[in-house]
Amino acid sequence: MVTASAIPQMVINMHNHTPCQSPFLPNQAKLRSITPMSQDNYLFEFLLDKPEEFSSCMPGQFVQLWLPGVGESPISVCSGRTDGTLELCVRKAGRVTGALFNLTEGDWVGLRGPYGIGFPIDDYLGKDIVLIAGGLGIAPIRSLWQYLLDRREDFGKIVLIYGMRHSQQLLFRQELKLLLRRSDMRVYIAAEEVIGPDLPTVSWQLGRVTDMIKQAEIDPGFVAAICGPPVMYKYVVEELKQKGLSPSQIWLSIERHMKCAVGKCGHCFVGGTFTCRDGPVFRMDSLRFLPEVIEC
Ligand SMILES: Cc1cc2nc3c(=O)[nH]c(=O)nc-3n(C[C@H](O)[C@H](O)[C@H](O)COP(=O)(O)OP(=O)(O)OC[C@H]3O[C@@H](n4cnc5c(N)ncnc54)[C@H](O)[C@@H]3O)c2cc1C
Ligand code: FES
């Protein structure tokens, strides 16, 4: 495996040998901090070598994280601010993510992007919004709440609903504590079961995301932004319909296997669409072959 310390020179060499603008060239990013959030989910903060390349980054977009000699993985942008740093919340799943967990602060990685179409902020202006996250789906939803709260006066009511399988999987504990204290948003957190003595130190309930949607004050004027495991979508969408929302008011972030991230290789093609290029965020009524894309 190529060590992390070799990355800067490799990237420089690649740039020197390739005068044309290849969309596959990563930019360097230095690992600034690593924050464990649960057993296998860490928050990685990167200092960007070329912040301008990421300055247009919007909530819901993703980057390709590159570890030389290991490979690339798509990871959602998790921070809603573009200040020269970028945060990624990563679950240790396999080769690339596992290798990332072996890095230490000061090491370098490659990042290319941002890619895809994120949440439609312009459509959300002035509207009441419900953000719904299941499990690791909290990563892009976190970038969205940061973005919205930084421009709080531009939006109506904000409701955040976050569910997880068991209590130890609660991510962004400290940040959620602060959100729960805010008077200008409502936060509902639910775990399906409690495991071990490590109870969340935030206000939470036993139950599912759908139970929280039932409780929440959501009226037919709301728009919804959802990210979570595919199995969740069917039930969440059903509950939102019960609240009076139509498919044109619901945006879903869809996860598929990806390689190129620029609409070339076809790995992410599903339901007549390239998830990497046309998504990963889709308005529900724009998905032509919905049952292929979400379990419904
Ligand atoms: C748009 C998008 C955004 C994502 N955002 C995040 C994020 O913010 N944080 C995060 O931790 N992960 C995220 N993922 C998932 C992440 O890309 C995969 O977990 C990662 O590619 C696994 O790579 P690996 O080399 O570590 O694992 P591998 O060794 O490639 O695979 C390990 C296991 O994960 C499965 N896997 C790989 N890719 C995917 C995928 N896309 N969907 C489902 N299963 C997969 C493999 O089939 C295998 O079973 C995102 C994926 C997409 C498409
Ligand atoms: S990942 Fe290659 S076409 Fe989408």
mmCIF file of C-alpha atoms and ligand atoms in Angstrom:
data_model
loop_
_atom_site.group_PDB
_atom_site.id
_atom_site.type_symbol
_atom_site.label_atom_id
_atom_site.label_comp_id
_atom_site.label_asym_id
_atom_site.label_seq_id
_atom_site.Cartn_x
_atom_site.Cartn_y
_atom_site.Cartn_z
ATOM 1 C CA MET A 1 0.000 0.000 0.000
ATOM 2 C CA VAL A 2 1.204 3.528 -0.722
ATOM 3 C CA THR A 3 1.690 5.406 2.514
ATOM 4 C CA ALA A 4 -0.260 8.557 3.175
ATOM 5 C CA SER A 5 2.939 10.581 3.279
ATOM 6 C CA ALA A 6 3.554 9.747 -0.403
ATOM 7 C CA ILE A 7 0.286 11.283 -1.534
ATOM 8 C CA PRO A 8 1.301 14.935 -2.009
ATOM 9 C CA GLN A 9 4.152 14.032 -4.370
ATOM 10 C CA MET A 10 1.956 11.577 -6.291
ATOM 11 C CA VAL A 11 -0.720 14.194 -6.846
ATOM 12 C CA ILE A 12 1.870 16.795 -7.861
ATOM 13 C CA ASN A 13 3.373 14.314 -10.334
ATOM 14 C CA MET A 14 -0.030 13.571 -11.796
ATOM 15 C CA HIS A 15 -0.708 17.267 -12.311
ATOM 16 C CA ASN A 16 2.713 17.758 -13.925
ATOM 17 C CA HIS A 17 2.230 14.924 -16.386
ATOM 18 C CA THR A 18 -1.327 15.782 -17.347
ATOM 19 C CA PRO A 19 -1.717 19.268 -18.719
ATOM 20 C CA CYS A 20 -5.344 18.667 -19.783
ATOM 21 C CA GLN A 21 -8.080 19.087 -17.213
ATOM 22 C CA SER A 22 -8.934 15.506 -16.335
ATOM 23 C CA PRO A 23 -12.081 15.267 -14.212
ATOM 24 C CA PHE A 24 -10.447 12.372 -12.375
ATOM 25 C CA LEU A 25 -7.542 14.278 -10.845
ATOM 26 C CA PRO A 26 -7.970 14.584 -7.112
ATOM 27 C CA ASN A 27 -6.971 17.580 -5.047
ATOM 28 C CA GLN A 28 -4.871 17.156 -1.970
ATOM 29 C CA ALA A 29 -6.447 17.459 1.426
ATOM 30 C CA LYS A 30 -4.675 17.227 4.766
ATOM 31 C CA LEU A 31 -6.338 15.332 7.568
ATOM 32 C CA ARG A 32 -6.703 17.934 10.308
ATOM 33 C CA SER A 33 -8.724 16.127 12.952
ATOM 34 C CA ILE A 34 -10.356 12.781 13.640
ATOM 35 C CA THR A 35 -13.315 12.612 15.998
ATOM 36 C CA PRO A 36 -14.730 9.207 16.917
ATOM 37 C CA MET A 37 -18.514 9.502 17.097
ATOM 38 C CA SER A 38 -19.460 5.884 17.622
ATOM 39 C CA GLN A 39 -17.627 2.564 17.420
ATOM 40 C CA ASP A 40 -17.310 2.529 13.612
ATOM 41 C CA ASN A 41 -18.271 6.083 12.600
ATOM 42 C CA TYR A 42 -15.683 8.840 12.725
ATOM 43 C CA LEU A 43 -15.780 12.464 11.686
ATOM 44 C CA PHE A 44 -12.759 13.419 9.542
ATOM 45 C CA GLU A 45 -11.930 17.084 9.035
ATOM 46 C CA PHE A 46 -9.736 17.943 6.038
ATOM 47 C CA LEU A 47 -7.845 21.106 5.250
ATOM 48 C CA LEU A 48 -8.245 21.643 1.501
ATOM 49 C CA ASP A 49 -5.216 22.455 -0.590
ATOM 50 C CA LYS A 50 -7.414 24.190 -3.177
ATOM 51 C CA PRO A 51 -10.449 25.436 -1.264
ATOM 52 C CA GLU A 52 -11.717 27.274 -4.352
ATOM 53 C CA GLU A 53 -12.398 23.906 -6.043
ATOM 54 C CA PHE A 54 -14.921 23.116 -3.319
ATOM 55 C CA SER A 55 -16.339 26.579 -2.695
ATOM 56 C CA SER A 56 -19.508 25.814 -4.672
ATOM 57 C CA CYS A 57 -20.183 22.715 -2.613
ATOM 58 C CA MET A 58 -23.843 22.356 -1.607
ATOM 59 C CA PRO A 59 -25.527 20.116 0.995
ATOM 60 C CA GLY A 60 -26.336 16.738 -0.528
ATOM 61 C CA GLN A 61 -23.369 16.685 -2.898
ATOM 62 C CA PHE A 62 -20.549 14.193 -2.455
ATOM 63 C CA VAL A 63 -16.815 13.880 -3.049
ATOM 64 C CA GLN A 64 -14.684 10.960 -4.182
ATOM 65 C CA LEU A 65 -12.231 10.152 -1.412
ATOM 66 C CA TRP A 66 -9.006 8.688 -2.828
ATOM 67 C CA LEU A 67 -6.378 6.713 -0.974
ATOM 68 C CA PRO A 68 -3.513 5.833 -3.330
ATOM 69 C CA GLY A 69 -2.980 2.130 -3.759
ATOM 70 C CA VAL A 70 -6.333 1.426 -2.147
ATOM 71 C CA GLY A 71 -9.059 3.073 -4.200
ATOM 72 C CA GLU A 72 -11.835 5.636 -4.204
ATOM 73 C CA SER A 73 -15.180 5.898 -2.420
ATOM 74 C CA PRO A 74 -18.049 8.362 -2.698
ATOM 75 C CA ILE A 75 -18.676 10.146 0.598
ATOM 76 C CA SER A 76 -21.281 12.823 1.296
ATOM 77 C CA VAL A 77 -20.146 16.260 2.223
ATOM 78 C CA CYS A 78 -21.043 16.567 5.869
ATOM 79 C CA SER A 79 -20.244 20.220 6.613
ATOM 80 C CA GLY A 80 -22.525 23.008 5.469
ATOM 81 C CA ARG A 81 -19.805 25.654 5.460
ATOM 82 C CA THR A 82 -17.148 26.228 2.838
ATOM 83 C CA ASP A 83 -14.325 27.779 4.849
ATOM 84 C CA GLY A 84 -11.316 25.919 3.461
ATOM 85 C CA THR A 85 -12.116 22.755 5.367
ATOM 86 C CA LEU A 86 -14.387 19.840 4.591
ATOM 87 C CA GLU A 87 -15.842 17.307 6.992
ATOM 88 C CA LEU A 88 -16.734 13.720 6.116
ATOM 89 C CA CYS A 89 -18.547 11.378 8.449
ATOM 90 C CA VAL A 90 -17.405 7.886 7.511
ATOM 91 C CA ARG A 91 -18.423 4.382 8.520
ATOM 92 C CA LYS A 92 -15.707 1.737 8.398
ATOM 93 C CA ALA A 93 -17.128 -0.544 5.700
ATOM 94 C CA GLY A 94 -14.312 -2.047 3.627
ATOM 95 C CA ARG A 95 -11.034 -1.320 1.858
ATOM 96 C CA VAL A 96 -11.062 2.442 1.366
ATOM 97 C CA THR A 97 -12.953 3.431 4.471
ATOM 98 C CA GLY A 98 -10.936 0.927 6.529
ATOM 99 C CA ALA A 99 -7.671 2.444 5.253
ATOM 100 C CA LEU A 100 -8.941 5.917 6.114
ATOM 101 C CA PHE A 101 -9.420 4.812 9.708
ATOM 102 C CA ASN A 102 -5.707 3.860 9.787
ATOM 103 C CA LEU A 103 -4.553 7.388 8.908
ATOM 104 C CA THR A 104 -3.463 9.891 11.503
ATOM 105 C CA GLU A 105 -3.754 13.659 11.739
ATOM 106 C CA GLY A 106 -1.388 15.333 9.288
ATOM 107 C CA ASP A 107 -1.707 12.604 6.647
ATOM 108 C CA TRP A 108 -2.879 13.455 3.149
ATOM 109 C CA VAL A 109 -5.680 12.063 0.989
ATOM 110 C CA GLY A 110 -7.017 12.930 -2.464
ATOM 111 C CA LEU A 111 -10.467 14.441 -2.891
ATOM 112 C CA ARG A 112 -12.238 15.100 -6.174
ATOM 113 C CA GLY A 113 -15.562 16.784 -6.592
ATOM 114 C CA PRO A 114 -17.926 18.082 -5.405
ATOM 115 C CA TYR A 115 -20.232 15.927 -7.527
ATOM 116 C CA GLY A 116 -23.889 15.482 -8.160
ATOM 117 C CA ILE A 117 -26.962 17.523 -7.460
ATOM 118 C CA GLY A 118 -27.634 18.327 -3.833
ATOM 119 C CA PHE A 119 -30.734 19.506 -2.007
ATOM 120 C CA PRO A 120 -32.564 22.299 -3.897
ATOM 121 C CA ILE A 121 -31.934 25.203 -1.559
ATOM 122 C CA ASP A 122 -33.613 27.698 -3.910
ATOM 123 C CA ASP A 123 -36.833 25.674 -3.856
ATOM 124 C CA TYR A 124 -36.707 25.614 -0.060
ATOM 125 C CA LEU A 125 -36.472 29.420 0.326
ATOM 126 C CA GLY A 126 -39.260 30.734 2.539
ATOM 127 C CA LYS A 127 -40.697 27.281 3.105
ATOM 128 C CA ASP A 128 -41.200 25.080 6.168
ATOM 129 C CA ILE A 129 -38.801 22.147 5.985
ATOM 130 C CA VAL A 130 -38.630 18.746 7.591
ATOM 131 C CA LEU A 131 -35.216 17.022 7.513
ATOM 132 C CA ILE A 132 -35.385 13.263 8.000
ATOM 133 C CA ALA A 133 -32.291 11.115 8.594
ATOM 134 C CA GLY A 134 -31.907 7.422 9.260
ATOM 135 C CA GLY A 135 -28.558 6.088 10.511
ATOM 136 C CA LEU A 136 -25.585 7.398 8.557
ATOM 137 C CA GLY A 137 -28.023 9.415 6.430
ATOM 138 C CA ILE A 138 -27.438 12.062 9.093
ATOM 139 C CA ALA A 139 -24.159 12.993 7.279
ATOM 140 C CA PRO A 140 -25.652 14.947 4.326
ATOM 141 C CA ILE A 141 -28.598 16.066 6.477
ATOM 142 C CA ARG A 142 -26.119 17.654 8.889
ATOM 143 C CA SER A 143 -24.624 19.732 6.082
ATOM 144 C CA LEU A 144 -28.156 20.797 5.205
ATOM 145 C CA TRP A 145 -29.118 21.913 8.726
ATOM 146 C CA GLN A 146 -25.850 23.839 9.084
ATOM 147 C CA TYR A 147 -26.520 25.583 5.778
ATOM 148 C CA LEU A 148 -30.137 26.433 6.693
ATOM 149 C CA LEU A 149 -29.297 27.641 10.207
ATOM 150 C CA ASP A 150 -26.548 29.919 8.862
ATOM 151 C CA ARG A 151 -29.306 31.597 6.820
ATOM 152 C CA ARG A 152 -32.119 31.051 9.301
ATOM 153 C CA GLU A 153 -34.191 34.075 8.270
ATOM 154 C CA ASP A 154 -34.517 32.775 4.694
ATOM 155 C CA PHE A 155 -36.525 29.708 5.719
ATOM 156 C CA GLY A 156 -39.722 28.930 7.600
ATOM 157 C CA LYS A 157 -40.093 26.290 10.295
ATOM 158 C CA ILE A 158 -37.330 23.684 10.520
ATOM 159 C CA VAL A 159 -38.044 20.224 11.923
ATOM 160 C CA LEU A 160 -35.281 17.599 12.242
ATOM 161 C CA ILE A 161 -36.157 13.933 12.677
ATOM 162 C CA TYR A 162 -33.304 11.479 13.236
ATOM 163 C CA GLY A 163 -33.652 7.767 13.849
ATOM 164 C CA MET A 164 -31.204 4.935 14.387
ATOM 165 C CA ARG A 165 -31.266 1.213 15.074
ATOM 166 C CA HIS A 166 -29.790 1.407 18.570
ATOM 167 C CA SER A 167 -28.803 4.134 20.973
ATOM 168 C CA GLN A 168 -25.036 3.658 20.610
ATOM 169 C CA GLN A 169 -25.266 4.689 16.954
ATOM 170 C CA LEU A 170 -26.225 8.260 17.821
ATOM 171 C CA LEU A 171 -23.913 10.587 15.880
ATOM 172 C CA PHE A 172 -23.276 14.323 16.398
ATOM 173 C CA ARG A 173 -24.345 14.034 20.035
ATOM 174 C CA GLN A 174 -22.901 17.395 21.147
ATOM 175 C CA GLU A 175 -24.231 19.290 18.166
ATOM 176 C CA LEU A 176 -27.690 17.765 18.607
ATOM 177 C CA LYS A 177 -27.697 18.868 22.238
ATOM 178 C CA LEU A 178 -27.271 22.453 21.053
ATOM 179 C CA LEU A 179 -29.961 22.044 18.384
ATOM 180 C CA LEU A 180 -32.395 20.695 20.994
ATOM 181 C CA ARG A 181 -31.987 23.947 22.951
ATOM 182 C CA ARG A 182 -32.838 26.155 19.994
ATOM 183 C CA SER A 183 -36.266 27.757 19.963
ATOM 184 C CA ASP A 184 -36.283 28.181 16.172
ATOM 185 C CA MET A 185 -36.299 24.483 15.281
ATOM 186 C CA ARG A 186 -37.805 21.224 16.559
ATOM 187 C CA VAL A 187 -35.666 18.121 16.913
ATOM 188 C CA TYR A 188 -36.955 14.559 17.352
ATOM 189 C CA ILE A 189 -34.488 11.724 17.988
ATOM 190 C CA ALA A 190 -35.515 8.083 18.123
ATOM 191 C CA ALA A 191 -33.656 4.793 18.678
ATOM 192 C CA GLU A 192 -35.324 1.442 18.095
ATOM 193 C CA GLU A 193 -33.525 -0.137 21.019
ATOM 194 C CA VAL A 194 -31.179 0.728 23.846
ATOM 195 C CA ILE A 195 -27.924 -1.199 23.951
ATOM 196 C CA GLY A 196 -25.462 -1.160 26.839
ATOM 197 C CA PRO A 197 -25.097 1.391 29.594
ATOM 198 C CA ASP A 198 -24.097 4.179 27.216
ATOM 199 C CA LEU A 199 -27.436 5.947 26.924
ATOM 200 C CA PRO A 200 -27.511 9.011 24.707
ATOM 201 C CA THR A 201 -27.116 12.151 26.732
ATOM 202 C CA VAL A 202 -29.610 13.947 24.532
ATOM 203 C CA SER A 203 -33.362 13.902 24.747
ATOM 204 C CA TRP A 204 -34.546 10.950 22.688
ATOM 205 C CA GLN A 205 -37.422 8.490 22.469
ATOM 206 C CA LEU A 206 -37.780 4.795 21.891
ATOM 207 C CA GLY A 207 -39.193 4.236 18.428
ATOM 208 C CA ARG A 208 -38.687 4.712 14.721
ATOM 209 C CA VAL A 209 -38.366 7.673 12.432
ATOM 210 C CA THR A 210 -41.967 7.104 11.359
ATOM 211 C CA ASP A 211 -43.183 7.400 14.975
ATOM 212 C CA MET A 212 -41.465 10.785 15.153
ATOM 213 C CA ILE A 213 -43.084 11.949 11.908
ATOM 214 C CA LYS A 214 -46.482 11.071 13.408
ATOM 215 C CA GLN A 215 -45.693 13.212 16.484
ATOM 216 C CA ALA A 216 -44.185 16.173 14.661
ATOM 217 C CA GLU A 217 -46.188 19.203 13.665
ATOM 218 C CA ILE A 218 -45.858 18.919 9.905
ATOM 219 C CA ASP A 219 -48.569 20.394 7.749
ATOM 220 C CA PRO A 220 -49.239 20.009 4.000
ATOM 221 C CA GLY A 221 -47.166 23.107 3.176
ATOM 222 C CA PHE A 222 -43.861 21.537 4.266
ATOM 223 C CA VAL A 223 -41.096 20.302 1.981
ATOM 224 C CA ALA A 224 -39.086 17.232 3.019
ATOM 225 C CA ALA A 225 -35.398 16.269 2.634
ATOM 226 C CA ILE A 226 -34.676 12.609 3.383
ATOM 227 C CA CYS A 227 -31.543 10.464 3.607
ATOM 228 C CA GLY A 228 -31.296 6.992 5.089
ATOM 229 C CA PRO A 229 -31.216 3.285 4.312
ATOM 230 C CA PRO A 230 -33.330 2.266 1.285
ATOM 231 C CA VAL A 231 -35.725 0.254 3.431
ATOM 232 C CA MET A 232 -36.695 3.419 5.311
ATOM 233 C CA TYR A 233 -37.943 5.429 2.333
ATOM 234 C CA LYS A 234 -41.153 3.548 1.690
ATOM 235 C CA TYR A 235 -42.411 4.023 5.255
ATOM 236 C CA VAL A 236 -41.229 7.606 5.585
ATOM 237 C CA VAL A 237 -42.843 8.618 2.301
ATOM 238 C CA GLU A 238 -46.085 6.936 3.366
ATOM 239 C CA GLU A 239 -46.135 8.914 6.639
ATOM 240 C CA LEU A 240 -45.404 12.160 4.819
ATOM 241 C CA LYS A 241 -48.269 11.473 2.455
ATOM 242 C CA GLN A 242 -50.494 10.993 5.525
ATOM 243 C CA LYS A 243 -49.386 14.488 6.576
ATOM 244 C CA GLY A 244 -50.569 15.844 3.226
ATOM 245 C CA LEU A 245 -47.244 16.146 1.352
ATOM 246 C CA SER A 246 -47.218 15.263 -2.343
ATOM 247 C CA PRO A 247 -44.251 13.646 -4.192
ATOM 248 C CA SER A 248 -43.321 17.065 -5.599
ATOM 249 C CA GLN A 249 -42.592 18.242 -2.032
ATOM 250 C CA ILE A 250 -40.300 15.333 -1.161
ATOM 251 C CA TRP A 251 -36.549 15.074 -1.993
ATOM 252 C CA LEU A 252 -34.679 11.797 -1.460
ATOM 253 C CA SER A 253 -30.939 11.170 -1.432
ATOM 254 C CA ILE A 254 -30.226 7.860 -3.149
ATOM 255 C CA GLU A 255 -27.087 5.765 -2.605
ATOM 256 C CA ARG A 256 -25.709 3.503 -5.325
ATOM 257 C CA HIS A 257 -22.345 1.875 -6.062
ATOM 258 C CA MET A 258 -20.237 4.435 -7.903
ATOM 259 C CA LYS A 259 -16.929 4.465 -9.758
ATOM 260 C CA CYS A 260 -16.405 7.493 -11.980
ATOM 261 C CA ALA A 261 -18.917 9.884 -10.319
ATOM 262 C CA VAL A 262 -19.239 11.878 -13.564
ATOM 263 C CA GLY A 263 -21.853 9.921 -15.556
ATOM 264 C CA LYS A 264 -19.446 7.811 -17.655
ATOM 265 C CA CYS A 265 -18.989 4.306 -16.276
ATOM 266 C CA GLY A 266 -22.645 3.404 -15.703
ATOM 267 C CA HIS A 267 -22.092 1.769 -12.315
ATOM 268 C CA CYS A 268 -24.694 3.961 -10.662
ATOM 269 C CA PHE A 269 -27.316 3.714 -13.432
ATOM 270 C CA VAL A 270 -30.687 2.796 -11.978
ATOM 271 C CA GLY A 271 -34.271 3.550 -12.850
ATOM 272 C CA GLY A 272 -33.246 5.272 -16.103
ATOM 273 C CA THR A 273 -30.930 7.724 -14.405
ATOM 274 C CA PHE A 274 -27.283 8.201 -13.411
ATOM 275 C CA THR A 275 -27.326 8.593 -9.653
ATOM 276 C CA CYS A 276 -23.918 10.311 -9.600
ATOM 277 C CA ARG A 277 -24.736 12.961 -12.205
ATOM 278 C CA ASP A 278 -28.507 13.452 -11.963
ATOM 279 C CA GLY A 279 -28.630 12.861 -8.198
ATOM 280 C CA PRO A 280 -27.900 11.709 -5.586
ATOM 281 C CA VAL A 281 -30.749 13.964 -4.470
ATOM 282 C CA PHE A 282 -33.945 13.531 -6.499
ATOM 283 C CA ARG A 283 -37.382 15.047 -6.223
ATOM 284 C CA MET A 284 -39.623 12.073 -5.741
ATOM 285 C CA ASP A 285 -41.908 12.733 -8.705
ATOM 286 C CA SER A 286 -38.874 12.996 -11.015
ATOM 287 C CA LEU A 287 -37.888 9.364 -10.426
ATOM 288 C CA ARG A 288 -39.394 7.607 -13.404
ATOM 289 C CA PHE A 289 -38.934 4.094 -12.099
ATOM 290 C CA LEU A 290 -39.464 4.643 -8.414
ATOM 291 C CA PRO A 291 -39.802 0.979 -7.335
ATOM 292 C CA GLU A 292 -36.378 0.239 -8.852
ATOM 293 C CA VAL A 293 -34.773 3.044 -6.895
ATOM 294 C CA ILE A 294 -36.432 2.804 -3.496
ATOM 295 C CA GLU A 295 -38.054 -0.234 -1.970
ATOM 296 C CA CYS A 296 -41.757 0.489 -2.412
HETATM 297 C C1 LIG B 1 -23.517 9.401 -2.927
HETATM 298 C C2 LIG B 1 -22.953 8.550 -1.807
HETATM 299 C C3 LIG B 1 -22.675 9.112 -0.606
HETATM 300 C C4 LIG B 1 -22.138 8.341 0.433
HETATM 301 N N1 LIG B 1 -21.866 8.966 1.619
HETATM 302 C C5 LIG B 1 -21.278 8.265 2.597
HETATM 303 C C6 LIG B 1 -20.923 8.910 3.823
HETATM 304 O O1 LIG B 1 -21.154 10.111 4.023
HETATM 305 N N2 LIG B 1 -20.287 8.159 4.744
HETATM 306 C C7 LIG B 1 -19.997 6.825 4.570
HETATM 307 O O2 LIG B 1 -19.399 6.210 5.452
HETATM 308 N N3 LIG B 1 -20.356 6.187 3.439
HETATM 309 C C8 LIG B 1 -20.979 6.872 2.448
HETATM 310 N N4 LIG B 1 -21.321 6.231 1.292
HETATM 311 C C9 LIG B 1 -21.061 4.784 1.183
HETATM 312 C C10 LIG B 1 -19.612 4.572 0.872
HETATM 313 O O3 LIG B 1 -19.320 5.085 -0.426
HETATM 314 C C11 LIG B 1 -19.283 3.080 0.903
HETATM 315 O O4 LIG B 1 -19.482 2.566 2.193
HETATM 316 C C12 LIG B 1 -17.826 2.941 0.517
HETATM 317 O O5 LIG B 1 -17.687 3.154 -0.873
HETATM 318 C C13 LIG B 1 -17.305 1.607 0.832
HETATM 319 O O6 LIG B 1 -16.012 1.560 0.265
HETATM 320 P P1 LIG B 1 -14.909 0.629 0.885
HETATM 321 O O7 LIG B 1 -13.801 0.516 -0.102
HETATM 322 O O8 LIG B 1 -14.563 1.041 2.265
HETATM 323 O O9 LIG B 1 -15.699 -0.736 0.992
HETATM 324 P P2 LIG B 1 -15.690 -1.942 -0.068
HETATM 325 O O10 LIG B 1 -14.526 -2.793 0.278
HETATM 326 O O11 LIG B 1 -15.812 -1.421 -1.456
HETATM 327 O O12 LIG B 1 -17.070 -2.578 0.295
HETATM 328 C C14 LIG B 1 -17.460 -2.927 1.625
HETATM 329 C C15 LIG B 1 -18.944 -3.265 1.594
HETATM 330 O O13 LIG B 1 -19.699 -2.057 1.345
HETATM 331 C C16 LIG B 1 -20.537 -2.242 0.203
HETATM 332 N N5 LIG B 1 -20.656 -0.973 -0.503
HETATM 333 C C17 LIG B 1 -19.709 -0.305 -1.174
HETATM 334 N N6 LIG B 1 -20.215 0.830 -1.711
HETATM 335 C C18 LIG B 1 -21.520 0.861 -1.358
HETATM 336 C C19 LIG B 1 -22.600 1.755 -1.625
HETATM 337 N N7 LIG B 1 -22.447 2.857 -2.355
HETATM 338 N N8 LIG B 1 -23.800 1.461 -1.118
HETATM 339 C C20 LIG B 1 -23.979 0.344 -0.376
HETATM 340 N N9 LIG B 1 -23.009 -0.528 -0.108
HETATM 341 C C21 LIG B 1 -21.807 -0.277 -0.587
HETATM 342 C C22 LIG B 1 -19.842 -3.321 -0.610
HETATM 343 O O14 LIG B 1 -20.761 -3.999 -1.441
HETATM 344 C C23 LIG B 1 -19.296 -4.235 0.461
HETATM 345 O O15 LIG B 1 -20.278 -5.110 0.952
HETATM 346 C C24 LIG B 1 -21.876 6.972 0.240
HETATM 347 C C25 LIG B 1 -22.156 6.390 -0.991
HETATM 348 C C26 LIG B 1 -22.693 7.162 -2.003
HETATM 349 C C27 LIG B 1 -22.998 6.523 -3.317
HETATM 350 S S1 FES B 2 -20.552 6.387 -11.113
HETATM 351 FE FE1 FES B 2 -19.956 6.193 -13.169
HETATM 352 S S2 FES B 2 -21.775 6.745 -14.223
HETATM 353 FE FE2 FES B 2 -22.245 7.177 -12.160
#
